[in-house]
Each structure stands twice: as structure tokens, then as C-alpha cells.
Coordinates of C-alpha atoms and ligand atoms in Angstrom, one line a residue:
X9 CA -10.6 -23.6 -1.7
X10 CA -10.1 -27.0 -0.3
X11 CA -7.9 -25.8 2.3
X12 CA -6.8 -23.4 4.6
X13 CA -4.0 -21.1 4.0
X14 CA -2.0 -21.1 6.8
X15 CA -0.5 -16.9 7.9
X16 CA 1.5 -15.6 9.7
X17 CA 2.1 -11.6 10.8
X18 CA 4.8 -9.5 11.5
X19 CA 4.1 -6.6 13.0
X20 CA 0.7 -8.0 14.4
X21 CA 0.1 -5.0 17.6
X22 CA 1.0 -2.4 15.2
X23 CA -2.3 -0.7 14.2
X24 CA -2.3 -2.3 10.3
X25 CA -1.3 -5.9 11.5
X26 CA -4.0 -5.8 14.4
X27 CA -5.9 -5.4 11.3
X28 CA -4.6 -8.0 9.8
X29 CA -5.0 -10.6 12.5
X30 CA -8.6 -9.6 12.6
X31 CA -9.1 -10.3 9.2
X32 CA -7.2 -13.6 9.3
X33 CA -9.4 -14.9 12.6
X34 CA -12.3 -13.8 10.7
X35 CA -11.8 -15.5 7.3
X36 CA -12.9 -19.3 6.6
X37 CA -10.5 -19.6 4.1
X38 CA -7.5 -18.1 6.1
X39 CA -6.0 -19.7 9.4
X40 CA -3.6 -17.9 11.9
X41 CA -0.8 -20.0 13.0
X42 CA 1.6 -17.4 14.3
X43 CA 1.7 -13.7 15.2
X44 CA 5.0 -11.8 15.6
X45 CA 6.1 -8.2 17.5
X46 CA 8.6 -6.7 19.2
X47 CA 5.7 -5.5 21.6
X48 CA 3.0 -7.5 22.5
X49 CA 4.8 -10.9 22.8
X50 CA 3.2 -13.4 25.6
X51 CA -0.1 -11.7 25.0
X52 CA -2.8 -14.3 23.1
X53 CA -3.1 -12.5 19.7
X54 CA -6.8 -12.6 19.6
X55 CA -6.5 -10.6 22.7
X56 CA -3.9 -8.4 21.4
X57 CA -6.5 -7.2 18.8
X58 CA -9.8 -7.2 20.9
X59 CA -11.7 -10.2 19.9
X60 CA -12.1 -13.6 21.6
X61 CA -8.9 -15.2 22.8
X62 CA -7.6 -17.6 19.4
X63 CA -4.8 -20.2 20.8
X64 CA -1.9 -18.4 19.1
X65 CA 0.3 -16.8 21.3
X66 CA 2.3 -13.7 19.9
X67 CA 5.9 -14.1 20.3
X68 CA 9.0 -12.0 19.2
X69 CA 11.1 -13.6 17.0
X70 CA 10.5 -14.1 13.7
X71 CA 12.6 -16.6 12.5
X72 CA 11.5 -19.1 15.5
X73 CA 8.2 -18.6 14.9
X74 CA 8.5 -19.5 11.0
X75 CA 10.7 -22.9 11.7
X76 CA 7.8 -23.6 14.2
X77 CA 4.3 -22.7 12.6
X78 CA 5.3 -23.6 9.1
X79 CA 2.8 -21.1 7.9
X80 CA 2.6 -20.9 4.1
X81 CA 2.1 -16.9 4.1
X82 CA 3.8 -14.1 6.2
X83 CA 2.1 -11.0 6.1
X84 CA 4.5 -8.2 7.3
X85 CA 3.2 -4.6 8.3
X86 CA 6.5 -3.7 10.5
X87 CA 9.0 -0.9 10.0
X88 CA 11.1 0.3 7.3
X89 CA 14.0 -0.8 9.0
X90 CA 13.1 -4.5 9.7
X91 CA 11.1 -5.4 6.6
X92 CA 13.7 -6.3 4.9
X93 CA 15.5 -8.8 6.8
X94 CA 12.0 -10.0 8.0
X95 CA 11.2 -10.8 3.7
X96 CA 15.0 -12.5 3.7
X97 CA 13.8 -14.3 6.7
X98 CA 10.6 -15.5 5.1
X99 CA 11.8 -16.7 1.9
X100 CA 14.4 -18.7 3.7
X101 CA 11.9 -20.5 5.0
X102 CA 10.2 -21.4 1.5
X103 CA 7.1 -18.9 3.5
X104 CA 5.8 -16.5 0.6
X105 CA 5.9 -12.7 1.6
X106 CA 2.9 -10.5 1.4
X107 CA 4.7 -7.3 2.3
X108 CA 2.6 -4.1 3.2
X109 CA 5.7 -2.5 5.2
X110 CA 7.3 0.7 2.9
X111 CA 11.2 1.0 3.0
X112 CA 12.8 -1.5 -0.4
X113 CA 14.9 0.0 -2.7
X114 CA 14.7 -1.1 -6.5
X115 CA 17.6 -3.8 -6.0
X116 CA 16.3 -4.9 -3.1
X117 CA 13.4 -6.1 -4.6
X118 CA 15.4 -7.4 -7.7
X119 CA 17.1 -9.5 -5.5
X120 CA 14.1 -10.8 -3.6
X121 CA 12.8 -11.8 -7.0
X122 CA 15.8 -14.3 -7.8
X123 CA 15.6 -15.9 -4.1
X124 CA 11.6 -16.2 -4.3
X125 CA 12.1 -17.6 -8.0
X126 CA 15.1 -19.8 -6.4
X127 CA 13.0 -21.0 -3.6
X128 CA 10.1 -22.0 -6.4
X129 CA 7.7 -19.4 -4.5
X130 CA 5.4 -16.2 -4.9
X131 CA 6.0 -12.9 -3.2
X132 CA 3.8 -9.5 -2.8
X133 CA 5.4 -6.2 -2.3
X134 CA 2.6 -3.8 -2.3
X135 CA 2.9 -0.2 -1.1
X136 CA -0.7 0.8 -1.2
X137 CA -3.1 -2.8 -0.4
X138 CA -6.6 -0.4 -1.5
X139 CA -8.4 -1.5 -4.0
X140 CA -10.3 1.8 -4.5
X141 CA -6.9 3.7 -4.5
X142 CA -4.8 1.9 -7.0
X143 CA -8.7 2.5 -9.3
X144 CA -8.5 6.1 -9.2
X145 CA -4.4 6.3 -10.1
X146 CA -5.6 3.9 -13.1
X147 CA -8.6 5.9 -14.0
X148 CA -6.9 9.0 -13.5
X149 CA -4.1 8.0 -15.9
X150 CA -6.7 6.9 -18.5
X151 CA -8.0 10.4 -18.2
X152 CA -5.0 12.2 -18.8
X153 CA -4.9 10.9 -22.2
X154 CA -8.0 12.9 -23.4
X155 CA -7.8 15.8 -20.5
X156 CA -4.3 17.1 -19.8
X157 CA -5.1 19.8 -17.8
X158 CA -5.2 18.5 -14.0
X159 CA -4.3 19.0 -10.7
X160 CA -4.0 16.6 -7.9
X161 CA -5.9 17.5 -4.2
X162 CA -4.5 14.7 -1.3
X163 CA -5.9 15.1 2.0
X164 CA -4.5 13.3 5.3
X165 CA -4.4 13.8 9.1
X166 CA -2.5 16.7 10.7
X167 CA 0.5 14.7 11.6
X168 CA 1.8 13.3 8.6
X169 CA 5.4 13.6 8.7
X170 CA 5.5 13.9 4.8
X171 CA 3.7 16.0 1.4
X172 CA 3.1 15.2 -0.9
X173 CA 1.5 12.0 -0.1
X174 CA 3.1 8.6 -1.6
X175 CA -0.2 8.0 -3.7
X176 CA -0.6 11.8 -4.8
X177 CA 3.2 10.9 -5.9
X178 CA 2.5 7.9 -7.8
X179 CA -0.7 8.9 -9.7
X180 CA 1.0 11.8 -10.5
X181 CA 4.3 9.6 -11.9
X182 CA 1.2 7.4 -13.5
X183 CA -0.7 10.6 -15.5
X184 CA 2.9 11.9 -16.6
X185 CA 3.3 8.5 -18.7
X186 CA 0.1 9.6 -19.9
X187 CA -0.6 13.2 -20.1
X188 CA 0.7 15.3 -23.0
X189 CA 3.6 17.4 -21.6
X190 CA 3.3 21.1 -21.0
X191 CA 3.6 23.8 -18.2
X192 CA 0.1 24.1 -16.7
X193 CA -1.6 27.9 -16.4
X194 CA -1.3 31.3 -17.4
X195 CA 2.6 31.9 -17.6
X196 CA 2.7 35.2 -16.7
X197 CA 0.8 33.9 -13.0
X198 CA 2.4 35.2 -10.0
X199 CA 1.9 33.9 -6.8
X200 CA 1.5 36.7 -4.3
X201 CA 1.2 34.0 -1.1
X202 CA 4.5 31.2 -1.5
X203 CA 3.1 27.6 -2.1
X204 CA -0.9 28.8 -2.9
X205 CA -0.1 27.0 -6.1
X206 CA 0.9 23.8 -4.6
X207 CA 3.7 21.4 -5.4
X208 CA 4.8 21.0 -9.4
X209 CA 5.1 17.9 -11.1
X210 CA 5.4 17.7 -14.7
X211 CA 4.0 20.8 -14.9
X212 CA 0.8 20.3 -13.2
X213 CA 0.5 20.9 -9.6
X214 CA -0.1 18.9 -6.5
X215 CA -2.1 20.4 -3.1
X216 CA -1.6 19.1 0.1
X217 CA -4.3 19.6 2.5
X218 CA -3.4 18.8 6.3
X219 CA -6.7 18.4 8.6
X220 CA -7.1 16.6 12.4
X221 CA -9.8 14.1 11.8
X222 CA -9.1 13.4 7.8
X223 CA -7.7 9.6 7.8
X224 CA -6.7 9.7 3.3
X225 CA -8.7 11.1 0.5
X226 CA -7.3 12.0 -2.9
X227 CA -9.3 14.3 -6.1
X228 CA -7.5 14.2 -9.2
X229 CA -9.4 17.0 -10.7
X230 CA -9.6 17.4 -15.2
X231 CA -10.8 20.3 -16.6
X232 CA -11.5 20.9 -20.1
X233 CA -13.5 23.2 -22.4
X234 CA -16.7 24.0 -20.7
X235 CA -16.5 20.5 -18.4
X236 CA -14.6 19.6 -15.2
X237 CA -13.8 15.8 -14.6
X238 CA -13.1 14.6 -10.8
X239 CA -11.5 11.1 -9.8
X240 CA -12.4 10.8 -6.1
X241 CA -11.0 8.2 -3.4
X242 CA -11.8 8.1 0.3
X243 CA -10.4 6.4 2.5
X244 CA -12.0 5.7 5.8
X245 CA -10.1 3.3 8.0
X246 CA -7.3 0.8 7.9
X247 CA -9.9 -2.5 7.4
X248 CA -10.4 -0.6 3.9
X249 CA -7.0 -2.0 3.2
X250 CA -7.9 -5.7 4.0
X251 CA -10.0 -6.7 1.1
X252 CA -6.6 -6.4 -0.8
X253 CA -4.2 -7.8 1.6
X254 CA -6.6 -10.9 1.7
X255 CA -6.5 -11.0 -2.4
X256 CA -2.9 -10.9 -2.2
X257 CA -2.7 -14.2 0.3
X258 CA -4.9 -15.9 -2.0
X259 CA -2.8 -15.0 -5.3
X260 CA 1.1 -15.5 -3.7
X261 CA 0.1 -19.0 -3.6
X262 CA -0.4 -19.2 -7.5
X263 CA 2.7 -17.6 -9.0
X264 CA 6.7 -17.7 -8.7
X265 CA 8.6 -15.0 -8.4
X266 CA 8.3 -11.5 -6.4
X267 CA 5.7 -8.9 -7.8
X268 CA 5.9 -5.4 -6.8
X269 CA 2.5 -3.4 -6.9
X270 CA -1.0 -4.7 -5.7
X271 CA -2.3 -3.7 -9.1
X272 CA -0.7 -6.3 -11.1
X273 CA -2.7 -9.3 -8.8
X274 CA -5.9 -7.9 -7.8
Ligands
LIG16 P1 2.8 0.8 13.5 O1 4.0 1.5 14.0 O2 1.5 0.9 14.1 O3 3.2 -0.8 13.5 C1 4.4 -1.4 13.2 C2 4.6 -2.6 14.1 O4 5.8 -3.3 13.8 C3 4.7 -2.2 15.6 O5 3.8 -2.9 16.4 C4 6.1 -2.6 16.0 O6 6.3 -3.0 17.3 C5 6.4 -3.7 15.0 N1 7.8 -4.0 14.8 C6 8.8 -3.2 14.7 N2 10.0 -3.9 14.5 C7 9.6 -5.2 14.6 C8 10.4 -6.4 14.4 N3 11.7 -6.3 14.3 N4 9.7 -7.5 14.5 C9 8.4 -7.6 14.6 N5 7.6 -6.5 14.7 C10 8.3 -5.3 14.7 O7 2.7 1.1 11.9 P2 1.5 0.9 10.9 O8 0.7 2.2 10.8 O9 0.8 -0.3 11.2 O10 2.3 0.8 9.5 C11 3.2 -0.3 9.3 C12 3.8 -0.2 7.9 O11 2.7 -0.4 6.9 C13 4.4 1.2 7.6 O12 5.6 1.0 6.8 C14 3.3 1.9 6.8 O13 3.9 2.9 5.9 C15 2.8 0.7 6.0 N6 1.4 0.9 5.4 C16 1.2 0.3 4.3 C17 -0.1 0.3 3.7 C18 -0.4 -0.5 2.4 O14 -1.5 -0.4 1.9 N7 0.6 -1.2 1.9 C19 -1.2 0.9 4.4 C20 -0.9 1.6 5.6 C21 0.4 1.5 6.1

């Protein structure tokens, strides 16, 4: 690559942008010109994240901070609530969004399509940057084809506000187009403690396991005549996630148009 692609982040104190910025600093290929939060602004952004001090200073508003930096990439891990306007923001800058941030509905992202595909450039809406994690939903759902009975094990810290897990949901969504349907189990089962069976989907089930000191794992477990098949991802820390945020810098630059889903760039 001849040269540098030029990033900005939104959301760069909260614990995946500080991530981010890290990986940006660190990368040859990759150059921080601008770092944005509500929190944090005033502070060098090198400084913000605990390495050396880097030049960029972060500031608050987005929209300034685009018109000034001219970055060619804006990599947003805010809120729900913000990341919208933040992608409008972007695009109306001709910036291409790499969007980590959950909270778009379906014709949200419909309509950032036409404005990136207006504004001739490439946009990234991906709610799950891991590289290992969208392998396991694919493997899982290749699985399903030839072992039908399965049931879905997602593990995540204590304080998770929600369960099932977004990625137990999806691979489950992704084996359904697979799987053959049935009901799971012996029909007459009763379940003498509420929930011991876990969530139902499809008619296989889904267990959520809520630990202190789990960060995300997820077993997608098969079993079959006289064999058991598991499909295991761990997930250790939030720099697991950068590999893919840095493939998807690299590829917005190369298409038109907004893509939804990591796992059609990677
Ligand atoms: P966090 O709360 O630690 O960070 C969010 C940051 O956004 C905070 O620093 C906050 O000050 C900042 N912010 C809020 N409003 C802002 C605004 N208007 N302008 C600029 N900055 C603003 O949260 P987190 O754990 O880093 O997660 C961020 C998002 O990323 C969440 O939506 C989360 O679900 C998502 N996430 C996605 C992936 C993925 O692989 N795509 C992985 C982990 C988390």
C-alpha cells in the first residue's frame, strides 16, 4: 500500500475505540488524524489510551473534526443512540463509515446504502468485527446440514444486561436456514426446574451461562449417532476484535455502497 489511510474514531475513550486508536497508532499502513468523544476531549489521544503521547488531540464534535482532518475512514464504536447521526455525519463528508456501534434498523441501513452509493463511497456496518466468531456461525451452519440435532452454549460476564447473546442469536438464525426443521428431544420431556432446558429457537435450544470473569465464549454442540460434534469460539479481550476492524479499513476503500456484516469483506 502506497499510502496511508488516513482514520478517524468516534467513540475513541470508550473501551473498544481505545482499542481502536491503539491499533491505528500501531499500524504502518494506518494513520490517526482525529479522535472524537464526548469524554476525554482536550486529552492527547495517545495519552487517552496509554501509549506515548501522538499529536492528535481528542476533541468533541464530530462534524468539526471531519471538515478539519479530512480523514478518509471513520471508525465509530459509540452508542446506540449517536451512531446514527455520527454515519449521516460521515458520509456527508465523502468519509467512509466503518461502524462497530449496534443500534440500525433495517431501513436505516437501506438508506445509508443510497447516500454512500450517492456520495461514490464504501461503508462497513458490522455487528460482530471477530474473525474467529463469524467462523464458528459459518461452520456451525455448514454443520447443521448433515447434523440437525444441536444446541447452542454462550457464555459472558455476569453483567450482561441481555440472553441470549446477539451471536448465540445469529448462529442460531444462520443453522435454522440450514438445519432440517423439527422439535428437538424426547416430547414427552418435562422440565421439573423452569429454564433447565434453556431458551428455544426453531426447536433446538439455546443456554446462557452468566459467570464474573468470562469475557465471550460460544459451543455450538452436534450430536449424532454414536459421535458428538463441537464448534468452539473464545473470546479473550477486545484487541481480538481489531484484526477485523483493520480488514474492514483496508476494504471500505475498495467498494461503493454500504455492506452490512463483516463476513461478506473479510
Ligand atoms: P463504551 O461505553 O465503553 O464506549 C462508548 C464511547 O462512546 C464512550 O467513550 C462515550 O463517551 C462515547 N460517546 C457517546 N456518545 C458520543 C457522541 N455523541 N460522540 C462521540 N462519542 C460518544 O462502549 P463499548 O464497550 O466500547 O462499545 C461500544 C459499541 O460497540 C456498543 O454499541 C457495543 O455493543 C459495540 N461493540 C461492537 C463490537 C463489534 O465487534 N462490532 C464488539 C464490541 C462492542
Amino acid at each position: 500500500m502506497s499510502e496511508k489511510i488516513k482514520v478517524a474514531v468516534a467513540g475513541a475513550s470508550g473501551r473498544m475505540g481505545r482499542e481502536v486508536v491503539k491499533m491505528v497508532l500501531a499500524d504502518e499502513h494506518l494513520e490517526l488524524v482525529a479522535a472524537v468523544d464526548r469524554s476525554g476531549a482536550g486529552s492527547d489521544a495517545g495519552e487517552l489510551v496509554g501509549v506515548k503521547p501522538c499529536g492528535i488531540i481528542a476533541v468533541g464534535d464530530l462534524d468539526a473534526a471531519l471538515g478539519a482532518a479530512k480523514p478518509d475512514v471513520l471508525v465509530d464504536f459509540t452508542v446506540p443512540s449517536v451512531v446514527y447521526g455520527n454515519t449521516l455525519t460521515a458520509i456527508k463528508h465523502g468519509v467512509r463509515p466503518v461502524v462497530g456501534a449496534t443500534g440500525f434498523t433495517p431501513e436505516q441501513i437501506q438508506e445509508l446504502d443510497g447516500l454512500c452509493r450517492e456520495a461514490n463511497i464504501g461503508g462497513l456496518i458490522a455487528p460482530n468485527f471477530s474473525i474467529g466468531a463469524i467462523l464458528m456461525m459459518q461452520f456451525a451452519a455448514k454443520a447443521a446440514e448433515y447434523l440437525p440435532h444441536v444446541e447452542i452454549i454462550e457464555y459472558h460476564g455476569d453483567q450482561k444486561l441481555d440472553a441470549p447473546s446477539g451471536t448465540s442469536i445469529k448462529t442460531a438464525e444462520l443453522i435454522a436456514e440450514t438445519r432440517k426443521k423439527f422439535k428437538q428431544g424426547n416430547p414427552n420431556e418435562e422440565e421439573i426446574l423452569p429454564g433447565a432446558r434453556g431458551g428455544e429457537y426453531d426447536g433446538f435450544r439455546i443456554h446462557s451461562v452468566r459467570l464474573p470473569g468470562v469475557f465471550a465464549q460460544q459451543e455450538v454442540v452436534f450430536g449424532g449417532y454414536g459421535q458428538s460434534l463441537k464448534i468452539r469460539h473464545d473470546s479473550y479481550e477486545r484487541a481480538g476484535y481489531m484484526p477485523g476492524v483493520k480488514i474492514g479499513v483496508e476494504k471500505v476503500m475498495t467498494y461503493t455502497g454500504m455492506v452490512y456484516g463483516f463476513e461478506h469483506v473479510m
